[in-house]
XYZ file of C-alpha atoms in Angstrom:
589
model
C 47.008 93.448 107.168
C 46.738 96.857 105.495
C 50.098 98.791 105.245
C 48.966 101.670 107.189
C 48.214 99.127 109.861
C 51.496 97.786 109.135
C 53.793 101.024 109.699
C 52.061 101.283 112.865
C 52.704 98.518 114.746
C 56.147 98.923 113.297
C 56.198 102.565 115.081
C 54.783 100.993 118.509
C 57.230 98.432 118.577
C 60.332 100.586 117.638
C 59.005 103.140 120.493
C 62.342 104.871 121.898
C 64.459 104.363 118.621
C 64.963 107.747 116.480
C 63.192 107.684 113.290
C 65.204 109.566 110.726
C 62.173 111.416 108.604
C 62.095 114.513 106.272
C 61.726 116.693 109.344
C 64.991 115.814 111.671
C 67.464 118.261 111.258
C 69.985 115.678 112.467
C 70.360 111.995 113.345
C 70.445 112.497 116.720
C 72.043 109.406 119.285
C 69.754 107.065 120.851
C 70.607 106.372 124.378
C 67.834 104.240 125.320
C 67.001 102.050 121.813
C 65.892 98.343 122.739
C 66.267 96.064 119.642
C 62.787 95.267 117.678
C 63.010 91.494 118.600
C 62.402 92.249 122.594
C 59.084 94.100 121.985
C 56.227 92.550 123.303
C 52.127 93.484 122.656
C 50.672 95.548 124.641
C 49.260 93.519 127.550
C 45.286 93.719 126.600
C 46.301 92.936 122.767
C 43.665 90.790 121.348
C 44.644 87.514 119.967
C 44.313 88.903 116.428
C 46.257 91.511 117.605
C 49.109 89.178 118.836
C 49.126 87.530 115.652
C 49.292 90.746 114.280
C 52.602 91.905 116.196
C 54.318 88.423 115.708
C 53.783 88.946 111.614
C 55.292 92.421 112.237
C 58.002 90.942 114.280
C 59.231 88.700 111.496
C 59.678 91.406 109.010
C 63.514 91.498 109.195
C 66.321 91.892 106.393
C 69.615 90.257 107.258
C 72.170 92.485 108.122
C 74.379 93.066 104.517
C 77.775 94.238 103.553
C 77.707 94.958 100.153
C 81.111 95.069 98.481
C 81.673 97.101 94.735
C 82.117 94.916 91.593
C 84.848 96.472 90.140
C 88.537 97.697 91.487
C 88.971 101.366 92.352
C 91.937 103.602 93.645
C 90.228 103.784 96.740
C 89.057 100.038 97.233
C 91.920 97.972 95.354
C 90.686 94.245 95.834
C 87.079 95.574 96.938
C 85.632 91.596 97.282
C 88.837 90.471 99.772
C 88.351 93.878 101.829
C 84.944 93.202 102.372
C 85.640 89.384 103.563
C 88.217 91.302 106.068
C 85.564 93.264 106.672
C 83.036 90.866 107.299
C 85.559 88.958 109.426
C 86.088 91.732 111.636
C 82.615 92.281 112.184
C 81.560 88.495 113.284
C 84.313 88.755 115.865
C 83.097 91.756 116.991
C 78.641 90.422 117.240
C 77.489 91.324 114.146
C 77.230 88.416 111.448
C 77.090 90.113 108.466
C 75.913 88.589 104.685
C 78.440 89.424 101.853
C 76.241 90.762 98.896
C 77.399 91.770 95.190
C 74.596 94.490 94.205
C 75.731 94.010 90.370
C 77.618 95.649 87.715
C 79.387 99.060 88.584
C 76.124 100.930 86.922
C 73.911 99.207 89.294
C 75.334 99.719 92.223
C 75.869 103.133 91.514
C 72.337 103.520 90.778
C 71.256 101.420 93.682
C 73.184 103.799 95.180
C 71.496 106.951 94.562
C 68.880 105.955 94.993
C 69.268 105.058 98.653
C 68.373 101.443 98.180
C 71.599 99.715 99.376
C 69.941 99.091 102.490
C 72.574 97.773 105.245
C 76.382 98.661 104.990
C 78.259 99.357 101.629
C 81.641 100.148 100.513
C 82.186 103.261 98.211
C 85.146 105.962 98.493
C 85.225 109.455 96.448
C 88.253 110.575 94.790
C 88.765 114.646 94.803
C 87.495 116.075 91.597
C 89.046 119.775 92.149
C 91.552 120.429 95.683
C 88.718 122.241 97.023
C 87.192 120.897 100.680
C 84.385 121.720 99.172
C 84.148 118.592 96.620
C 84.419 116.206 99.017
C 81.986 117.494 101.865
C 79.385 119.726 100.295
C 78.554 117.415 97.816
C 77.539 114.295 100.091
C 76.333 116.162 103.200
C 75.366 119.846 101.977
C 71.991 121.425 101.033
C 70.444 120.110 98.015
C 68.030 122.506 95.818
C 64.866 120.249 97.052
C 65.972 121.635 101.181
C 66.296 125.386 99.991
C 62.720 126.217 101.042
C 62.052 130.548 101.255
C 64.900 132.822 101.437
C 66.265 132.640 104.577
C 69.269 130.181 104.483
C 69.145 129.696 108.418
C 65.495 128.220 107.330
C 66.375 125.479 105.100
C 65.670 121.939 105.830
C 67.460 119.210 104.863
C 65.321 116.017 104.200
C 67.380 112.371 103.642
C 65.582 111.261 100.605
C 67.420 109.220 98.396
C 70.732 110.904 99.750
C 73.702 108.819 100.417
C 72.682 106.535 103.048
C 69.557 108.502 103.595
C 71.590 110.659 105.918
C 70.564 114.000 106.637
C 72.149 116.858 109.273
C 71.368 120.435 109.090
C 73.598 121.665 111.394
C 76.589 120.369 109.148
C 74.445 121.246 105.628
C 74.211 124.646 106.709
C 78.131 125.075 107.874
C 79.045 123.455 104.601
C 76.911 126.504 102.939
C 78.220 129.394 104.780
C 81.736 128.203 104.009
C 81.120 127.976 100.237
C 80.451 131.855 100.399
C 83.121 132.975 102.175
C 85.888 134.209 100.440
C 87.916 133.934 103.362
C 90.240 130.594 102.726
C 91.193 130.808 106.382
C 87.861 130.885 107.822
C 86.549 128.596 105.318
C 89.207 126.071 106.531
C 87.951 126.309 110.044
C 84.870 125.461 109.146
C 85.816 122.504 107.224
C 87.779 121.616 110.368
C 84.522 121.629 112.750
C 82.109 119.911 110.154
C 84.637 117.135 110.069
C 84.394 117.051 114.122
C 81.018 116.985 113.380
C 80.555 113.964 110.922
C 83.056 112.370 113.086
C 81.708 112.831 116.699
C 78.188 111.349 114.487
C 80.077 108.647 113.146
C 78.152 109.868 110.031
C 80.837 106.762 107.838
C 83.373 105.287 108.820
C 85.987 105.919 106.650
C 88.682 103.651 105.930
C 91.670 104.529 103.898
C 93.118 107.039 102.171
C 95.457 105.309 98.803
C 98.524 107.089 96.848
C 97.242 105.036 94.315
C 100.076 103.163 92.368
C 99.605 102.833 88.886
C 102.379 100.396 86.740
C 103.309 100.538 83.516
C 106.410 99.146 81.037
C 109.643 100.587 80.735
C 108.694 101.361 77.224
C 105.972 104.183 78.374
C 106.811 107.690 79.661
C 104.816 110.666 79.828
C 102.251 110.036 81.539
C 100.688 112.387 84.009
C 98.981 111.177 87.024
C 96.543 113.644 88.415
C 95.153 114.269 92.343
C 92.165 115.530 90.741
C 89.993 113.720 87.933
C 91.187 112.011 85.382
C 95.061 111.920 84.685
C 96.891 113.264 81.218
C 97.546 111.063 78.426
C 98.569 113.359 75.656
C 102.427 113.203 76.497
C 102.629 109.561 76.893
C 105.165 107.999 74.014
C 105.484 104.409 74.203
C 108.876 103.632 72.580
C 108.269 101.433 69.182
C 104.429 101.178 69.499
C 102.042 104.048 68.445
C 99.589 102.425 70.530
C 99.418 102.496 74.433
C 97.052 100.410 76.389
C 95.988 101.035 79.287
C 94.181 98.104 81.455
C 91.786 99.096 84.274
C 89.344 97.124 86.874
C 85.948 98.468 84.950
C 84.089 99.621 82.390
C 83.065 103.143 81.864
C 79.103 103.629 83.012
C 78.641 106.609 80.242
C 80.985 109.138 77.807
C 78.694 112.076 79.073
C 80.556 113.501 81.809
C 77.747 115.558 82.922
C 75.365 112.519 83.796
C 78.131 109.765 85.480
C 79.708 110.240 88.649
C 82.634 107.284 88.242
C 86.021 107.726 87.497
C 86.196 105.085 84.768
C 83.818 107.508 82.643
C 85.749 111.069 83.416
C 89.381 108.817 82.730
C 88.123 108.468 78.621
C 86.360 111.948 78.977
C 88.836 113.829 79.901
C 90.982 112.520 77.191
C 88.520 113.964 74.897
C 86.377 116.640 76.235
C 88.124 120.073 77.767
C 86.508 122.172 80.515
C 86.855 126.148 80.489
C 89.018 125.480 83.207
C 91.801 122.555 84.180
C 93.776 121.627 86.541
C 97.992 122.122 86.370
C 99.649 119.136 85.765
C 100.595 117.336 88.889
C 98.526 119.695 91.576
C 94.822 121.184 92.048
C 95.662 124.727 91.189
C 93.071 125.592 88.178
C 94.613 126.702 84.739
C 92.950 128.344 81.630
C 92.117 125.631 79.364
C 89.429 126.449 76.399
C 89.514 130.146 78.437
C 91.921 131.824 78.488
C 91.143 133.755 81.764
C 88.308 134.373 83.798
C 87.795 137.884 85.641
C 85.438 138.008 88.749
C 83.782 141.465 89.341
C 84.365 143.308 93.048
C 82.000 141.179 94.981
C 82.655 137.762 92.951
C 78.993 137.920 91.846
C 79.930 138.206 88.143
C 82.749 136.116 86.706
C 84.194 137.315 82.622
C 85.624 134.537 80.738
C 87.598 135.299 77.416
C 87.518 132.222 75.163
C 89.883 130.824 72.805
C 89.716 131.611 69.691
C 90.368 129.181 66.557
C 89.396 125.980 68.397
C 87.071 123.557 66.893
C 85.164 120.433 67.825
C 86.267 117.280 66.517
C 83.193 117.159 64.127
C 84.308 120.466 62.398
C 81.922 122.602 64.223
C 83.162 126.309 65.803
C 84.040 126.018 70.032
C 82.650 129.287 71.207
C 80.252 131.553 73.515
C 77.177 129.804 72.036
C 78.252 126.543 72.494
C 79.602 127.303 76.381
C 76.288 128.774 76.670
C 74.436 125.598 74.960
C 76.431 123.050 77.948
C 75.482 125.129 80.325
C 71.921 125.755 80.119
C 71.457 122.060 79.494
C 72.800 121.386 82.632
C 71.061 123.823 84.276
C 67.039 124.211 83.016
C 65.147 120.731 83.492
C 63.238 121.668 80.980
C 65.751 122.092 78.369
C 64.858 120.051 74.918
C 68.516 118.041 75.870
C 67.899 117.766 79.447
C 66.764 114.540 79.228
C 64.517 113.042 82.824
C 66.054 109.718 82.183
C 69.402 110.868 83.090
C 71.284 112.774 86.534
C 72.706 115.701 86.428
C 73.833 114.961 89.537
C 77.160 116.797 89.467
C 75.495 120.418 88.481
C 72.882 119.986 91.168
C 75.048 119.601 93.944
C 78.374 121.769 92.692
C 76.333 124.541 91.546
C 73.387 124.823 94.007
C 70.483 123.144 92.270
C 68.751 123.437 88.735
C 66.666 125.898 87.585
C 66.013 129.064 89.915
C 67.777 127.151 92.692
C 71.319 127.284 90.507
C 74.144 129.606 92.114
C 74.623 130.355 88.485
C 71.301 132.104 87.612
C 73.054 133.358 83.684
C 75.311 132.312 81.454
C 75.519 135.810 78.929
C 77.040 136.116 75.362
C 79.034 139.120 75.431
C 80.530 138.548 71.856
C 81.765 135.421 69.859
C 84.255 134.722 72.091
C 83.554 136.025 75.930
C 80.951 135.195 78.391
C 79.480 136.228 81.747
C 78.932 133.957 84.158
C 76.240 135.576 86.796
C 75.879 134.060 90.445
C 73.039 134.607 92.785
C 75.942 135.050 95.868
C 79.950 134.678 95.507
C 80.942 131.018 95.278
C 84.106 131.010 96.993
C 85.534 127.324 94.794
C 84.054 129.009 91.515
C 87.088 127.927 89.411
C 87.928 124.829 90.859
C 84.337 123.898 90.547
C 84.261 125.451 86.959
C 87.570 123.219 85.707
C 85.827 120.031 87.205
C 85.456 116.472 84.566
C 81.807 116.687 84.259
C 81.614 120.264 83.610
C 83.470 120.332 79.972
C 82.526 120.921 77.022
C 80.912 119.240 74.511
C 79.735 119.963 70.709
C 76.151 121.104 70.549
C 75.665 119.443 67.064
C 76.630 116.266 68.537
C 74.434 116.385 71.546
C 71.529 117.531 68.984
C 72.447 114.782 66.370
C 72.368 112.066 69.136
C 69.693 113.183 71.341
C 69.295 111.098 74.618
C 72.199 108.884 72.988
C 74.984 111.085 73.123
C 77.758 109.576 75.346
C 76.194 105.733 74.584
C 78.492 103.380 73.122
C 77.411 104.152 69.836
C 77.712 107.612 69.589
C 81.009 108.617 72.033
C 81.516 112.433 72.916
C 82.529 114.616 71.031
C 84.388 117.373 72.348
C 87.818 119.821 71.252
C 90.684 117.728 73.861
C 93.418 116.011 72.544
C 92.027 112.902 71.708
C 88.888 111.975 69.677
C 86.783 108.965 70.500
C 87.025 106.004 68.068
C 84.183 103.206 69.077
C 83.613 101.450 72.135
C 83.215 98.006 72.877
C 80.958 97.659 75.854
C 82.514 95.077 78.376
C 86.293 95.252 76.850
C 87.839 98.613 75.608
C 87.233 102.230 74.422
C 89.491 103.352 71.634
C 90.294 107.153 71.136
C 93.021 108.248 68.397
C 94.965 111.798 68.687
C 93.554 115.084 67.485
C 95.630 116.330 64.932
C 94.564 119.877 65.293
C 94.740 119.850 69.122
C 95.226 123.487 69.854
C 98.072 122.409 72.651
C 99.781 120.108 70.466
C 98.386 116.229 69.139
C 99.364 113.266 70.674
C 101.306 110.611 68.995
C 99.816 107.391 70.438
C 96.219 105.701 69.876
C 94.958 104.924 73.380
C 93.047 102.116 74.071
C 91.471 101.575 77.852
C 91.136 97.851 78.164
C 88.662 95.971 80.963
C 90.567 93.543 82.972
C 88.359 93.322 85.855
C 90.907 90.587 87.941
C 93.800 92.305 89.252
C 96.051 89.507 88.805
C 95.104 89.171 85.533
C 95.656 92.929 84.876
C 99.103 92.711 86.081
C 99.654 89.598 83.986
C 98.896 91.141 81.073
C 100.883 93.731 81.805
C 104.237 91.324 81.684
C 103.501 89.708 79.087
C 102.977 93.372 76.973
C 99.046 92.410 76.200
C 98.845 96.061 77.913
C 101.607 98.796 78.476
C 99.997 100.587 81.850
C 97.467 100.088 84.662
C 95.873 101.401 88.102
C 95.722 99.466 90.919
C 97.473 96.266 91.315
C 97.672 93.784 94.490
C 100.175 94.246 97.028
C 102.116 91.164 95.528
C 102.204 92.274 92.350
C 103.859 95.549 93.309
C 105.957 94.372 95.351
C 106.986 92.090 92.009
C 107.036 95.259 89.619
C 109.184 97.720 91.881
C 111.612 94.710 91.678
C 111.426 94.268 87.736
C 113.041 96.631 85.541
C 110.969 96.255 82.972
C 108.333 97.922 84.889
C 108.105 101.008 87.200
C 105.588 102.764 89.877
C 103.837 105.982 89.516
C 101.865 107.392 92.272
C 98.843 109.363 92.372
C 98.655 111.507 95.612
C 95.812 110.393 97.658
C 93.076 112.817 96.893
C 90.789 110.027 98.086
C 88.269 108.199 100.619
C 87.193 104.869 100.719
C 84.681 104.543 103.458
C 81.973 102.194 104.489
C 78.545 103.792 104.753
C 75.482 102.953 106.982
C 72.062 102.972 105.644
C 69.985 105.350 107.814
C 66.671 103.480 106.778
C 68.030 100.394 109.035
C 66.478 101.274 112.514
C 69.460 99.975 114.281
C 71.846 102.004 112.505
C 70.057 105.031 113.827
C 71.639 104.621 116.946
C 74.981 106.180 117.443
C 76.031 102.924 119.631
C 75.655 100.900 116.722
C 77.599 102.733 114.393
C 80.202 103.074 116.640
C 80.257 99.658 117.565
C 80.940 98.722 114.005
C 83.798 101.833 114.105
C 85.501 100.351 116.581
C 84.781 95.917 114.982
C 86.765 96.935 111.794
C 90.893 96.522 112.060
C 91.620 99.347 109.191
C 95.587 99.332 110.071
C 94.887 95.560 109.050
C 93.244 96.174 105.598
C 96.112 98.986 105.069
C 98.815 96.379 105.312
C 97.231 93.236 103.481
C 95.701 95.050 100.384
C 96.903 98.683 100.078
C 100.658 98.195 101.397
C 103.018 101.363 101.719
C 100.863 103.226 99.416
C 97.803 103.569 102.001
C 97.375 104.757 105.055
C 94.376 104.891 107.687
C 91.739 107.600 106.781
C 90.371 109.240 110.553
C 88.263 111.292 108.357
C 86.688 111.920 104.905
C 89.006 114.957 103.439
C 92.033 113.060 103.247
C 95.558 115.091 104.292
C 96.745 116.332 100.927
C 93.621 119.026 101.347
C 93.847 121.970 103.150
C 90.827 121.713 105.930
C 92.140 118.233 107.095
C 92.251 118.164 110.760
C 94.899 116.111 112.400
C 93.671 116.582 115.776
C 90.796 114.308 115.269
C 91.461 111.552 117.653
C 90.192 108.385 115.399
C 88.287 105.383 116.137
C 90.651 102.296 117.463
C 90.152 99.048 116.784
C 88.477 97.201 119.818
C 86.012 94.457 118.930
C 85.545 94.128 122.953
C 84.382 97.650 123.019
C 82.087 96.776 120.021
C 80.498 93.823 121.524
C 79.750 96.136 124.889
C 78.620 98.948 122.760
C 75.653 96.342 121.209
C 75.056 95.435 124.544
C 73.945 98.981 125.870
C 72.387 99.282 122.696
C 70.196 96.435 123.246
C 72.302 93.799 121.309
C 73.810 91.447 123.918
C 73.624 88.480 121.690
C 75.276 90.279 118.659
C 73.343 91.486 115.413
C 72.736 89.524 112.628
C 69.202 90.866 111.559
C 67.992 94.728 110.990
C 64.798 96.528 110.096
C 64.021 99.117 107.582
C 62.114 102.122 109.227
C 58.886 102.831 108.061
C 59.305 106.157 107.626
C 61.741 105.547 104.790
C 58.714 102.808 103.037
C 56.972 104.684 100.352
C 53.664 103.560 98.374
């Protein structure tokens, strides 16, 4: 059968479900869907035809829960919270397979590129305390939807976005609220595009995690951070001049403008410095390597004084040219170090697009020391965006030296922060030692970031002083260090998501019954008291409370697996699901 033939039996059969293609503005609910398994051939189908349909019929994918390989803030024991999961589910009609999509790289990747094709975990923590981070960047306009310009005219297509999900209505919202200076206004617009996402069931999000991190008696300084990765250059560890840190995973890359994982940005920001940071504790941005940045009347033009007498950690001069240098390889695809092998995934989405479709449309030398940053419109999170992880800075000589290597394990980052990278040993730790000539003062530990991927391990470690600090252990184990005084409990505030997304390619999922049905399977006060303890709490939707724009009124999804199973009954499902099908308007050549 030809595969034109194919998709269109596929169409015929799936008559009356909503096909989610480059021209919806919205997922839209299906009142009427009838699963693929009850369509029959038309009544004068030829045999050939029938055969035809019954080969179509068969082309099923078993319905998947995909589970992350490694621990994160907003996942702690990701494996057993997807077994919960799962568990909920069955007793609810839908049997669901338990898949690990690889190593953390991969399933990021798989990820992106939309092919995770059933239900996955994921979560976002907050990279600035702007609504804006968490909302704009999964569900606003991309540069590819900005077509003429008229904003009102802009289409938003669901290629390769997360969960191929794609609503304009919300995209444009999100957009009119990045340009209004007005932090009142902008917060009720957060407020409805939540209502939104929510009344769409767009994720259902799961938990929201003040995530504990535990370390020996012997360590203090240490900053945790509700945005990006947390400050190490105060931490003294008394009689060591080494402190080890243990975490869940490995870092994907040390080029904080091509990763989006916090096990990259937590050894990047150790040695790489933005223009902008945040203050220790909170999301308020700070001068870092400026010293102040000076928007014009209309916030169209933004004047950053630099500081002066900083250098990289390979000798080279921190300066306009070199701000200049990050920036335009961010932002011009076709810059020599603008490599098509990697994702600049953070400036595309934070600063409108690459190119001509870039908020940011100059970066200008004014003299040694100042630039002018020159926006197409005001961009209302300009600073908070500006003192994000992946938007430091990092030497030009060593991008140029290393080409498409830089950030590799063999090559590091080189930047002007506190601490300079050392070597990396892919698998089991990243070693950084203090920059002596830190303009804010050098640390006076080595740090080395150890992979313990099992969190009982992690914490065992941790006893026996193999490692001196780490994020994330299991509620046991917690429970066990608040009670051992040779250990202690910091908290991160929860600036953080985890949520379980649906794959918009799966026809079923494409109806609003369905996804609410699985809303409604999964016990989430459950998972909150058997992995995350007192340190999580329920998330009813994806900006978690800490943010202004969080909207307590939302009344959240309860947990009723009777309600599920009718739900897949008016949606077609009385006999549960166990088996989906990929629309063929996602299938490409």
């Amino acid at each position: 059968m030809s595969k034109k033939l194919f998709y269109l039996i596929i169409s015929l059969l799936m008559a009356g479900s909503l096909v989610l293609g480059a021209c919806a503005p919205k997922p839209t609910p299906v009142e009427e869907a009838a699963p693929a398994e009850e369509a029959a051939p038309a009544e004068e189908a030829a045999p050939a035809e029938e055969a035809q349909a019954e080969e179509v019929a068969a082309e099923k994918i078993p319905l998947t829960l995909y589970y992350m390989p490694v621990t994160r803030f907003y996942y702690p024991s990701p494996k057993e919270i997807g077994e919960a999961m799962a568990a909920d589910l069955a007793n609810a009609g839908f049997d669901v397979q338990l898949e690990l999509a690889g190593d953390w790289p991969t399933y990021l990747g798989l990820r992106r590129e939309g092919n995770l094709d059933g239900l996955y975990m994921l979560g976002w923590g907050g990279d600035n305390g702007d609504p804006d981070n968490f909302l704009n960047y999964f569900f606003g306009f991309s540069s590819a939807d900005k077509v003429g310009d008229d904003p009102a005219a802009w289409v938003k297509s669901p290629e390769k976005r997360e969960g191929w999900y794609a609503n304009t209505d919300v995209a444009y919202l999100l957009y009119q609220a990045s340009i209004n200076p007005d932090q009142s206004a902008r917060e009720e617009m957060y407020k409805q595009v939540e209502n939104m996402l929510h009344d769409d069931v767009a994720r259902l999000w799961v938990a929201h995690n003040n995530t504990p991190l535990v370390f020996s008696s012997a360590v203090s300084g240490y900053v945790p951070q509700p945005v990006g990765a947390d400050y190490f250059e105060g931490v003294k560890v008394e009689g060591s001049d080494t402190f080890v840190f243990g975490r869940g995973g490995d870092s994907v890359q040390l080029d904080p403008a091509v990763v989006t994982d916090g096990e990259s940005f937590r050894v990047t920001g150790q040695v790489l410095e933005p223009l902008y940071q945040y203050e220790p504790g909170s999301t308020k941005p700070i001068p870092a390597l400026a010293e102040s940045c000076t928007p014009n009347e209309n916030s169209t033009e933004w004047t950053c004084t630099l500081r002066q007498g900083v250098k990289f950690h390979d000798g080279t001069d921190f300066n306009a040219d070199a701000v200049i240098f990050n920036f335009d390889r961010w932002r011009f695809t076709d810059n020599p170090y603008h490599y098509d092998s990697q994702v600049f995934e953070y400036y595309e989405y934070m600063w409108g697009g690459f190119d001509d479709a870039s908020v940011i449309t100059a970066v200008e030398k004014v003299d040694d020391y100042t630039v002018k940053f020159v926006l197409s419109q005001p961009l209302a999170p300009f600073l908070a965006n500006l003192a994000m992880d992946m938007f430091a800075i990092s030497s030009p000589a060593a991008i140029e030296a290393a080409g498409e290597d830089y950030g590799l394990p063999s090559n590091g980052c080189v930047g002007t922060g506190p601490f300079k990278f050392v070597e990396w040993v892919e698998g089991d730790h990243i070693t950084i030692t203090p920059n002596e000539d830190y303009w804010g003062g050098a640390p006076t530990v080595d740090v080395v970031f150890r992979v313990i991927a099992d969190d009982s391990a992690r914490f065992l470690a941790l006893k026996a002083g193999d490692i001196q600090g780490l994020e994330q252990a299991v509620v046991e184990d917690l429970a066990a260090a608040e009670a051992d005084d040779a250990l202690y409990v910091l908290t991160r505030p929860a600036l953080n998501t985890g949520y379980l997304a649906f794959s918009y390619k799966i026809v079923e999922f494409q109806d609003v019954r369905v996804r609410e049905a699985i809303a409604h399977a999964i016990n989430r006060q459950g998972l909150i008291d058997n992995f995350y303890g007192a340190y999580g709490e329920v998330a009813k939707t994806f900006l978690p409370p800490l943010i202004w724009g969080y909207d307590d009124t939302i009344e959240d999804w309860e947990y009723n697996p009777e309600l599920s199973r009718q739900l897949l009954a008016e949606a077609g499902f009385p006999d549960g699901l166990s088996e989906v099908t990929i629309d063929p308007t996602f299938v490409t050549e």
